[in-house]
XYZ file of C-alpha atoms in Angstrom:
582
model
C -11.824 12.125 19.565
C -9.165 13.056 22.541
C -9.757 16.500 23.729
C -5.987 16.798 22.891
C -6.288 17.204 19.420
C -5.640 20.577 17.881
C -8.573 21.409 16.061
C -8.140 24.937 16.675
C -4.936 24.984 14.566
C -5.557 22.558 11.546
C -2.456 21.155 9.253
C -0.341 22.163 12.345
C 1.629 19.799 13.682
C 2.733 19.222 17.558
C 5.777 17.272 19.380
C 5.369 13.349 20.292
C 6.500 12.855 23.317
C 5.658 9.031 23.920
C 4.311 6.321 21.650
C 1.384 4.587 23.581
C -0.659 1.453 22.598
C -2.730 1.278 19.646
C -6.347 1.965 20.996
C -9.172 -0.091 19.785
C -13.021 0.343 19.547
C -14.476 -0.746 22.786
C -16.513 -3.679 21.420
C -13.209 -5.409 19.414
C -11.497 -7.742 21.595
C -7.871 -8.251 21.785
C -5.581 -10.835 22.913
C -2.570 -9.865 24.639
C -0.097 -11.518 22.932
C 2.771 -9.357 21.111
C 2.738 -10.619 17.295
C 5.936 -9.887 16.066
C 7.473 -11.297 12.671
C 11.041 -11.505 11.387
C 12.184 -9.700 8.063
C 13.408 -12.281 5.372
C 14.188 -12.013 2.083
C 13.975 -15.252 -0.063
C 17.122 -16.254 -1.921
C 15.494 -16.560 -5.285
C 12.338 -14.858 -6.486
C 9.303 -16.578 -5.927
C 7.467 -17.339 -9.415
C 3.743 -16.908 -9.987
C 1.843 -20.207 -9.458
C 0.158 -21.459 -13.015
C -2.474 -19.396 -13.519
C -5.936 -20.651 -13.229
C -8.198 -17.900 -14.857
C -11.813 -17.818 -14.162
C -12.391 -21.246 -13.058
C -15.252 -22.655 -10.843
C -13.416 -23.480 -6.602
C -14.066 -26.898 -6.111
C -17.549 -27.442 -4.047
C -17.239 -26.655 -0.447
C -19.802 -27.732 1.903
C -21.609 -25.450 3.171
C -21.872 -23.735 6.896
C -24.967 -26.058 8.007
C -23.027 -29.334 6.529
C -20.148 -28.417 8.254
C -18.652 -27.691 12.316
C -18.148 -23.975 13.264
C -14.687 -24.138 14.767
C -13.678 -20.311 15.341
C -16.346 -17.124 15.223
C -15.349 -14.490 16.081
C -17.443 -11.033 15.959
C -17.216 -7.567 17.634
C -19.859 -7.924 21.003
C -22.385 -5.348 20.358
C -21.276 -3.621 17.198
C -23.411 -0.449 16.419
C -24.354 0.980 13.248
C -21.162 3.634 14.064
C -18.172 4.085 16.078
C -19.051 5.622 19.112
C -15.676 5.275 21.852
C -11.810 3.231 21.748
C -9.327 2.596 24.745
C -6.079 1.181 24.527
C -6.254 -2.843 24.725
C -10.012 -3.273 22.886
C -12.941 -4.552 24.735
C -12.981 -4.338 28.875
C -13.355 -7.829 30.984
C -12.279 -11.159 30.223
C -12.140 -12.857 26.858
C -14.271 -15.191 25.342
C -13.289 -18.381 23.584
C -14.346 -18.266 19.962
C -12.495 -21.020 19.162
C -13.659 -24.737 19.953
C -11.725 -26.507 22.148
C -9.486 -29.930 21.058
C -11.043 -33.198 21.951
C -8.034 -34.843 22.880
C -4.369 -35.202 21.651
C -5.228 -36.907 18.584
C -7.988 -34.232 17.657
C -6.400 -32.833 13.996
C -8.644 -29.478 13.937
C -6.875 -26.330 13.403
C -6.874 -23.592 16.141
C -7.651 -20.323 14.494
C -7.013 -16.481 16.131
C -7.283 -12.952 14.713
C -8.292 -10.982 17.415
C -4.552 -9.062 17.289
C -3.716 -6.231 15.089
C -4.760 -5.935 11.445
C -6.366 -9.308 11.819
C -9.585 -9.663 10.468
C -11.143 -13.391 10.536
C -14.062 -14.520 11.705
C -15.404 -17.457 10.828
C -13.904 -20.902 10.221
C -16.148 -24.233 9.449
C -14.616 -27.377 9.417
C -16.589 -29.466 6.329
C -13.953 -32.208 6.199
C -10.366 -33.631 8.340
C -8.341 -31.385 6.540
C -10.639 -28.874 4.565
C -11.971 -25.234 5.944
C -14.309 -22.858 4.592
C -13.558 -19.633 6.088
C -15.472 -15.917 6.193
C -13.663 -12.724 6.737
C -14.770 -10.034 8.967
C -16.135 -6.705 6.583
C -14.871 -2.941 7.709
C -16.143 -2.362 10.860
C -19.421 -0.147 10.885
C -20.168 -1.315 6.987
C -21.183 -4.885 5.370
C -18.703 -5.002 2.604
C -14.840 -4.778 1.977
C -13.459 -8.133 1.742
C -10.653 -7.992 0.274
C -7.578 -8.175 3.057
C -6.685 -11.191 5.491
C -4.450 -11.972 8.224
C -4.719 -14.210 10.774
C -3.005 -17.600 12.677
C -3.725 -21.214 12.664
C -1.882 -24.076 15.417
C -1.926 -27.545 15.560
C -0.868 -28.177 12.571
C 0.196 -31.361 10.744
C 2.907 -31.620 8.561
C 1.819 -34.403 5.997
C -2.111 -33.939 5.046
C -2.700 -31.340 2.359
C -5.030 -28.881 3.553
C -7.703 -26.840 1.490
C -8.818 -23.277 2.784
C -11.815 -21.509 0.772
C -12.435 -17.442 1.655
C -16.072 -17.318 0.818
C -16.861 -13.663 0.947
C -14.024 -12.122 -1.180
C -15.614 -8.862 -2.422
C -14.079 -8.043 -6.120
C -15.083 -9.279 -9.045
C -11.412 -9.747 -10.295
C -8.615 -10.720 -9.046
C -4.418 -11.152 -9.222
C -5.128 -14.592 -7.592
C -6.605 -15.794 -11.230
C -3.346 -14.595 -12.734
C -0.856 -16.633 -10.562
C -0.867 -14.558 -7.064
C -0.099 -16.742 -4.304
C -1.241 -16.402 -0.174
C 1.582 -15.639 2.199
C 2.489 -18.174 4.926
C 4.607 -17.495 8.293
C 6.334 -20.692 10.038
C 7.055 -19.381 13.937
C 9.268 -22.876 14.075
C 10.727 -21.981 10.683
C 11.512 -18.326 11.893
C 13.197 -19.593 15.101
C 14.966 -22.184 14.203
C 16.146 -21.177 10.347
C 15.938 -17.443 9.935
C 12.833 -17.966 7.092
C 10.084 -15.289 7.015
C 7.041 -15.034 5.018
C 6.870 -16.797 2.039
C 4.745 -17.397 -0.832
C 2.623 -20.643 -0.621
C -0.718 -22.729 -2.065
C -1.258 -25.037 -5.328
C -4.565 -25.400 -6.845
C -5.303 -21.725 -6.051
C -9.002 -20.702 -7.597
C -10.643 -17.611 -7.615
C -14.090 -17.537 -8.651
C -18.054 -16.113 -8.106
C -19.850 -17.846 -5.112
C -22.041 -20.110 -4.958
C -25.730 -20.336 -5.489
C -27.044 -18.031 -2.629
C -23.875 -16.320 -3.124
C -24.067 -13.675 -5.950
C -22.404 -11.006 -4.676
C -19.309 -12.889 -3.199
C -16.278 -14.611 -4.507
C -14.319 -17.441 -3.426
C -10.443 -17.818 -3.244
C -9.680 -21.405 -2.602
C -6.049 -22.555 -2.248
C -4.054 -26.181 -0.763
C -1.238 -25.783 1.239
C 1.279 -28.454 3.400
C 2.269 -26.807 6.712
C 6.327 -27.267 7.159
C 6.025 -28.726 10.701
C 3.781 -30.490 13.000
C 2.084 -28.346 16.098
C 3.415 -25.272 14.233
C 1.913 -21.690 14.956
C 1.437 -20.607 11.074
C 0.121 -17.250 10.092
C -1.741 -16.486 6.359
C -1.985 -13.282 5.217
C -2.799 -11.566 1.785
C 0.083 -9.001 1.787
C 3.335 -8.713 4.160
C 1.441 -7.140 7.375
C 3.177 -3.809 8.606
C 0.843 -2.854 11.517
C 0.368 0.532 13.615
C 2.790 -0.959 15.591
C 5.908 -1.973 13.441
C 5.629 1.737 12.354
C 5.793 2.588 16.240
C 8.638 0.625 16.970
C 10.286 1.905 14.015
C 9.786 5.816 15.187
C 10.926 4.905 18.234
C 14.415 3.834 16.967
C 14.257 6.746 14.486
C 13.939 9.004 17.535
C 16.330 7.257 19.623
C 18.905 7.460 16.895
C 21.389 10.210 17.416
C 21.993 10.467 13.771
C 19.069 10.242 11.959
C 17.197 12.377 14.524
C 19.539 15.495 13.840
C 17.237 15.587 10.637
C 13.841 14.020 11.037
C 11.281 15.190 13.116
C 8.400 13.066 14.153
C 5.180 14.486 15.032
C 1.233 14.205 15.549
C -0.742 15.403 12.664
C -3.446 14.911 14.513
C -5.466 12.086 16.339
C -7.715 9.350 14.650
C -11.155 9.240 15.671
C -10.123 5.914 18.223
C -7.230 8.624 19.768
C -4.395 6.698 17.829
C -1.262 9.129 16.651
C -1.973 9.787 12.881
C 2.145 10.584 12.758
C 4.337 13.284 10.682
C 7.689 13.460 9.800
C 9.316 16.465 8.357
C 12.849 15.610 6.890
C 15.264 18.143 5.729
C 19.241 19.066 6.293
C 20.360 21.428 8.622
C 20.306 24.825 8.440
C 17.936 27.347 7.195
C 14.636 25.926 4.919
C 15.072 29.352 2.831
C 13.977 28.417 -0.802
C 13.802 24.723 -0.277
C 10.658 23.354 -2.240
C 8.750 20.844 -0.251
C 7.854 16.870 -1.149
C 4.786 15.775 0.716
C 4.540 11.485 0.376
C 1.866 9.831 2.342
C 0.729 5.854 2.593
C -1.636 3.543 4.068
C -4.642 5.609 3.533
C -6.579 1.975 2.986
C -5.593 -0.362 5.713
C -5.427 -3.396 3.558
C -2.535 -1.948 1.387
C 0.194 -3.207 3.643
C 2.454 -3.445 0.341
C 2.411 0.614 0.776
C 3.918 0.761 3.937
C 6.860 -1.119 2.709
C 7.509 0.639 0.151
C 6.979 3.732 2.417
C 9.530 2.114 4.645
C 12.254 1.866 1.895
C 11.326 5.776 0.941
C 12.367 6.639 4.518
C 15.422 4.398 5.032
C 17.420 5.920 2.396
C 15.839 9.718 3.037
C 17.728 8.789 6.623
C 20.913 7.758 5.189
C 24.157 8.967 4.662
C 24.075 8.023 0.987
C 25.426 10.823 -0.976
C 21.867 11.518 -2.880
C 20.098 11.347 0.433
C 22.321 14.051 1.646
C 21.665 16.060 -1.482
C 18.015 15.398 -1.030
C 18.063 16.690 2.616
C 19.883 20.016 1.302
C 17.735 20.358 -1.472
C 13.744 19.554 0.037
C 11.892 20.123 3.128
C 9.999 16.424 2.743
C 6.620 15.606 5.045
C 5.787 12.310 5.032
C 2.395 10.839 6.736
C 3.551 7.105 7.293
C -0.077 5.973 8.136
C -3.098 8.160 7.335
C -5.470 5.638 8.674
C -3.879 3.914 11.722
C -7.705 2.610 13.317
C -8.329 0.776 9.728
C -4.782 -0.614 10.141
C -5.107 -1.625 13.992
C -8.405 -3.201 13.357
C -7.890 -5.540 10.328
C -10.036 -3.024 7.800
C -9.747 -3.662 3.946
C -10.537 -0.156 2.963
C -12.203 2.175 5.262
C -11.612 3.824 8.655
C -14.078 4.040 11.375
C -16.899 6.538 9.678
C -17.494 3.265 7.462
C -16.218 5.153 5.058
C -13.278 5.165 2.318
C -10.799 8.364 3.348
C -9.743 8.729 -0.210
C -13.020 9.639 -0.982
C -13.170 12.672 1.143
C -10.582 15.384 0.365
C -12.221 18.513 0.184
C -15.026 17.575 1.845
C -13.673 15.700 5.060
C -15.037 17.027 8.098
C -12.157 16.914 11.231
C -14.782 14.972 12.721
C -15.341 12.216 10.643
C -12.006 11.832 8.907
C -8.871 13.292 11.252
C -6.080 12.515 9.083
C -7.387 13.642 5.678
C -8.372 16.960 7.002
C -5.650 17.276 9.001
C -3.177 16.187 5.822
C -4.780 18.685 3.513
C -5.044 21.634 5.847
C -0.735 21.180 6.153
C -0.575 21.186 2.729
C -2.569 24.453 2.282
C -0.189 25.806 5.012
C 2.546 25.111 2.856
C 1.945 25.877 -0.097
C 0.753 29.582 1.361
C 4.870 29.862 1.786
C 6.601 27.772 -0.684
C 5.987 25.212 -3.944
C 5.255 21.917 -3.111
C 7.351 20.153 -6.076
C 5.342 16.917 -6.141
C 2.528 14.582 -3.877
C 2.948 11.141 -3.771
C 0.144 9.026 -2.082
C 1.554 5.386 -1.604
C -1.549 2.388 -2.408
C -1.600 -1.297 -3.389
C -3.501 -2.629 -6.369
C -5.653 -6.111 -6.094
C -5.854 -6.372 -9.998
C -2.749 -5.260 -11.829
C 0.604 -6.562 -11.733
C 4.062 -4.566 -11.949
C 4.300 -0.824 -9.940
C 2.265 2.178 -11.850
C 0.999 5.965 -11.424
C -2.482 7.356 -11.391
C -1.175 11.266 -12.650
C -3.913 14.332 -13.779
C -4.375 16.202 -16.860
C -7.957 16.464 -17.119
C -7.759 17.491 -20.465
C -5.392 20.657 -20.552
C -5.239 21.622 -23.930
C -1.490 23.036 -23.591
C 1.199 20.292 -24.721
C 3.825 20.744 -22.336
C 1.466 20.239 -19.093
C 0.316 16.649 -20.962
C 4.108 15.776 -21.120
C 4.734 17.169 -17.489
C 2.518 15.079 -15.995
C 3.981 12.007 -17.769
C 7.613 12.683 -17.235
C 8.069 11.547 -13.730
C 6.457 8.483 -14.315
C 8.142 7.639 -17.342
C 11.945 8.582 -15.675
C 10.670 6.414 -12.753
C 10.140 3.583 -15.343
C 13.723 4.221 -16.670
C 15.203 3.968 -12.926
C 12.952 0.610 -12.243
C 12.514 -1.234 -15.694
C 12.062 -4.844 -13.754
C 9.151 -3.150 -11.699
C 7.170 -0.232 -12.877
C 5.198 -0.168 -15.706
C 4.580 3.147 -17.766
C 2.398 1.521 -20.364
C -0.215 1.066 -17.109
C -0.124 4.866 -15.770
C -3.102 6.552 -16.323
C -3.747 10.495 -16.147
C -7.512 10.768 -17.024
C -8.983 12.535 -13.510
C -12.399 11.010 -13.742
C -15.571 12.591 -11.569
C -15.352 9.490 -8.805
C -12.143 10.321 -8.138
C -12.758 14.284 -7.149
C -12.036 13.152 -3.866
C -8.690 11.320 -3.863
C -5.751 12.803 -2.056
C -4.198 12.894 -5.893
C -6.352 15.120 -7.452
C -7.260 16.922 -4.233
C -3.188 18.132 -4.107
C -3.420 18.832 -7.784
C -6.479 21.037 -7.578
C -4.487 22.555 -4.750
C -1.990 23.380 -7.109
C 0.746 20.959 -6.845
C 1.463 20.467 -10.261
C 2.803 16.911 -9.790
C 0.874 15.010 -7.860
C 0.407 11.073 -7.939
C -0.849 7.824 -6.655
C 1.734 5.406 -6.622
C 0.130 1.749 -7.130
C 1.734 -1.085 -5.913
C 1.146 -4.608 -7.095
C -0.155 -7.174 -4.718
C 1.688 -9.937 -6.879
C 4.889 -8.982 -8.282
C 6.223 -7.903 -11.678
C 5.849 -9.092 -15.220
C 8.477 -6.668 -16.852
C 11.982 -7.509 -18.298
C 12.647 -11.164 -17.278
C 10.227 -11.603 -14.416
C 7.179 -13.445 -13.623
C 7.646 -13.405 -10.002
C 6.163 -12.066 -6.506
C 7.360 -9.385 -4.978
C 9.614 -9.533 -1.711
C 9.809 -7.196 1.071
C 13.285 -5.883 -0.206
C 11.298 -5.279 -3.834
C 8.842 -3.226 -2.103
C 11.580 -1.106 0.023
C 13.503 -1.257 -3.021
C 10.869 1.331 -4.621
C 11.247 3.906 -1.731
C 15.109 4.348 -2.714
C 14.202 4.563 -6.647
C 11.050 7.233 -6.145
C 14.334 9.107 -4.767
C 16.604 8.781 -7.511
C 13.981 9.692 -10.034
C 13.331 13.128 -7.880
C 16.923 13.899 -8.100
C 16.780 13.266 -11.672
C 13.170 15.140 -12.351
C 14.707 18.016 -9.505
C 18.054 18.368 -10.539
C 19.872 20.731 -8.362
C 21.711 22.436 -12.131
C 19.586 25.754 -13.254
C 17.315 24.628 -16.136
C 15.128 26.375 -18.188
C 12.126 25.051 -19.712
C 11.034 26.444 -23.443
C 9.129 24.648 -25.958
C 10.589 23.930 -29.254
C 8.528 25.831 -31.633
C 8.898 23.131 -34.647
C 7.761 20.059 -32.433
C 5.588 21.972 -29.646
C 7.598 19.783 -26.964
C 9.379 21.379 -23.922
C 12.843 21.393 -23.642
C 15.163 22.076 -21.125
C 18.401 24.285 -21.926
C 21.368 25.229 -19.679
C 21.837 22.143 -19.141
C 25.453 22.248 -17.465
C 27.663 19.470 -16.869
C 25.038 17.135 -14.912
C 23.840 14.270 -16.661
C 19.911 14.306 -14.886
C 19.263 17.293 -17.171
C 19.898 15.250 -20.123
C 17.836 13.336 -19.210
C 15.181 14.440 -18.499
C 15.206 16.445 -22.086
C 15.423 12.722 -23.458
C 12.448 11.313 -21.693
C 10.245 14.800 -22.548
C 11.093 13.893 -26.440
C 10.437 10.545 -25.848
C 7.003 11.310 -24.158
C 6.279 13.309 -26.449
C 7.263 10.409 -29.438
C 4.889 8.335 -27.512
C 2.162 10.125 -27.609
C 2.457 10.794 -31.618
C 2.571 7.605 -32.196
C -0.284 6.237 -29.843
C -2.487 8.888 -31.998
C -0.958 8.089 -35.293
C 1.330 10.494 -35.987
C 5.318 10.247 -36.977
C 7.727 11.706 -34.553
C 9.183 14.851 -36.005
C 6.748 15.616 -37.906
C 4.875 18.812 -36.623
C 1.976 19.620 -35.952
C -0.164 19.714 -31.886
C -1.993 16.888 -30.241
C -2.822 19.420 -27.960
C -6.813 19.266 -29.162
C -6.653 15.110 -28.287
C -8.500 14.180 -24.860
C -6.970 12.389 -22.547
C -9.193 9.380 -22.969
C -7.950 9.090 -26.369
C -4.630 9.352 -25.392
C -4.883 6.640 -22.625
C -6.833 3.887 -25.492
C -4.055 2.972 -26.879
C -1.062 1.672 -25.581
C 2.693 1.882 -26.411
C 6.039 -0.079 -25.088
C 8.108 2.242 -22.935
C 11.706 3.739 -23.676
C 14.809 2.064 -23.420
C 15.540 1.997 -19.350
C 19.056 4.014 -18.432
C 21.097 4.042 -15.109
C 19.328 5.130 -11.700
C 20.969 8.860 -10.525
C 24.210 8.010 -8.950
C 24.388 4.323 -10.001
């Protein structure tokens, strides 16, 4: 790592004074081209595709029956990470893909040698058909799960068939209607249309015969245009440098800069910024409680930088509750734990080869910058002030809708079980078309000892969370549709709105209500948040009678019940209400 980082002061943050270019490891090369992509929202919601289930892909000839038309593979790749600079590998590039015969030659040109890409293999085994592998983590042999890269010469008319061959998990949202993303540059230039949801036929399904430990997504697809640069990607990409570009508007912003202040955490082990932003009002911190958020721990979870984007936009605005946020919290928010996953196309790990949210409270500074770095603040902090709640930001590959991961680990005391459930269940109130309470979980099970969620909580912030967002889309209310970039930002603004409800600024104090053992707030004032967040407590705590078989109201503890026993049954949600300040 760059002698600049401050090991000698750990959790400590110091001033950014420039934003330089993402740095690569030195065997990964890079082509020089800026990829850039416009923000779109559809005009209608995009519906999941029929869903196939389990089925067989069709048959796919196989590497030796077919033409290898693009491989690309880091030059010399060690067992480790050993040194980056800025740009990738030194020296000219090489040409991994195979050059056209002629005008009339229909092959695809593929590339993913750019940021966050990760191809690198495509086989031709028919005109319009392509079996393609996808680079693991760098430094391991698995994680398969993330893609992102371009295709030109295209042809308008022939329906094309792509097959990933190495997909990693066992299950999948693509058996359940999920559809790839496609980019048009022509479409994007000439009509204003971003990324949008594409493929028919779409199969997901175990490899092959020689192939036991792989699965296959296979999907058909028209491009819009002929000779058409066209990008496919699992997830709307947000790379290391969209969040760049948007700190560097954040700083230049006379505004939002009077309140924000962006920072290095610390350095990744390639040198790249791992960036912190501490948000507050002006004046004196005195008493403020502090909200740590944090995202993009695994690279392939690009969903979680969206939504981390929508958490900041209205944190910087001059809504009314952002204002009231900014009086109330100190807020520090780590935009992109893992930036070399991110830069480098990386499903799940960073460049130990290993997953980062696997290694709170035993991360080394060595081996995992960001974590330690991350953890070490939040010891700081906490040394001065509460931290009122931790919110790590993922994606999910196998669950649709928006969810929590909470802890009890099987407190016997009533009101903690209900604590841990209430922000979840007001956030389900403030977003009943997108986040599903029935699919939180609070169990904190011995493989996850080392997630930043139960890390925080062992810490002692009581309130600590994953937030999981959906790869698809959302299956609540009226839906059955994929999520757009404005759905994901749209979750930022609502985590808000449920603080101010869960954090209302009105005095309230908590007693438990001797007949029912539930805790209840009193003082309430004239505010309506304090309402309700009595309501959803006695709703949480109707809920969990009845998922154990017990009538509301009528007495008695399910204090004694573990938490797997609450979580094996399952129970519709309350009635939604209005978002804070709606």
């Amino acid at each position: 790592a760059p002698s600049a980082q401050p090991w000698r002061s750990p959790g400590e943050p110091r001033a950014v004074f420039s934003l330089p270019a993402p740095r690569w490891p030195v065997e990964c090369e890079v082509i020089q081209e800026t990829i850039k992509h416009i923000e779109w929202v559809p005009a209608e919601q995009e519906p999941f595709c029929p869903p196939t289930g389990p089925e067989q892909a069709p048959d796919t000839l196989s590497e030796e029956q077919g033409t290898i038309v693009y491989h690309s593979s880091p030059a010399r790749q060690g067992s480790c990470f050993t040194r980056a600079r800025a740009g990738g590998a030194p020296g000219p590039l090489s040409s991994p893909a195979a050059p056209l015969e002629g005008p009339q030659d229909t092959t695809l040109l593929f590339e993913s040698r750019f940021e966050s890409g990760n191809l690198q293999k495509a086989i031709k085994v028919g005109p319009y058909e392509y079996v393609l592998m996808l680079r693991p983590d760098l430094y391991t042999a698995k994680h398969t799960q993330w893609f992102y890269f371009r295709v030109q010469n295209t042809r308008r008319e022939p329906l094309y068939r792509f097959t990933i061959a190495n997909m990693a998990k066992p299950k999948s949202l693509y058996s359940q209607g999920l559809q790839p993303l496609l980019y048009s540059q022509q479409d994007a230039q000439s009509r204003g249309i971003g990324w949008r949801r594409v493929g028919t036929d779409i199969r997901y399904s175990r490899g092959g015969a020689g192939e036991l430990l792989a699965f296959r997504l296979s999907w058909t697809v028209r491009f819009p245009h002929d000779s058409d640069t066209c990008f496919f990607a699992a997830c709307y990409p947000y790379t290391y440098s969209d969040l760049q570009r948007y700190l560097r508007a954040l700083v230049n912003d006379p505004a939002r800069s009077r309140y924000c202040a962006v920072q290095a955490l610390c350095c990744s082990l390639a040198g790249n910024t791992v960036y912190l932003l501490t948000i507050t009002g002006p004046g004196s911190t005195a008493g403020k409680r502090v909200v740590v958020a944090s995202a993009r721990v695994h690279p392939g979870e690009s969903g979680s930088s969206w939504a981390m984007r929508g958490f900041l936009d209205f944190l910087l605005s001059a809504h009314a509750d952002a204002q009231l946020l900014r009086r109330l919290f100190v807020f520090k928010v780590v935009p992109m734990l893992n930036p070399d996953g991110v830069v480098v196309g990386n499903s799940r790990c960073s460049l130990a080869g290993r997953d980062p949210n696997r290694a709170y409270g035993a991360a080394l500074p060595g081996s995992f910058p960001g974590v330690w770095h991350l953890q070490a603040m939040v010891q700081r902090v906490l040394a001065e002030r509460e931290v009122v709640l931790y919110c790590d930001f993922h994606g999910h590959s196998r669950k649709n809708n928006v969810f929590m991961y909470g802890c009890d680990a099987g407190v016997d005391d009533a009101r903690t079980r209900l604590s841990q459930r209430l922000f979840p269940l007001m956030l389900s109130k403030n977003a009943p078309d997108k986040f599903s309470f029935a699919s939180c979980k609070f169990q904190v099970q011995k493989n996850k000892e080392g997630t930043g969620r139960v890390f925080m909580w062992r810490l002692g912030v009581s309130h600590s969370y994953t937030l999981e967002v959906a790869f698809s889309g959302s299956t609540l209310g009226r839906r059955s549709s994929h999520f757009s970039v404005e759905d994901l930002k749209s979750l930022g603004r609502l985590l808000c709105d449920t603080l101010l409800d869960f954090c209302d600024p009105a005095p309230a104090k908590v007693c438990s209500d001797p007949a029912q053992g539930v805790p209840m707030p009193q003082d309430c004032g004239d505010t309506g948040a304090v309402p309700q967040v009595q309501q959803c407590l006695a709703e949480a705590d109707a809920l969990l009678r009845r998922q154990m078989g017990h009538e509301p109201g009528s007495g008695g503890s399910w204090s004694d019940v573990s938490p797997s026993e609450l979580e094996s049954r399952y129970v519709t949600p309350c009635h939604p209400v209005s978002p804070h300040g709606a």
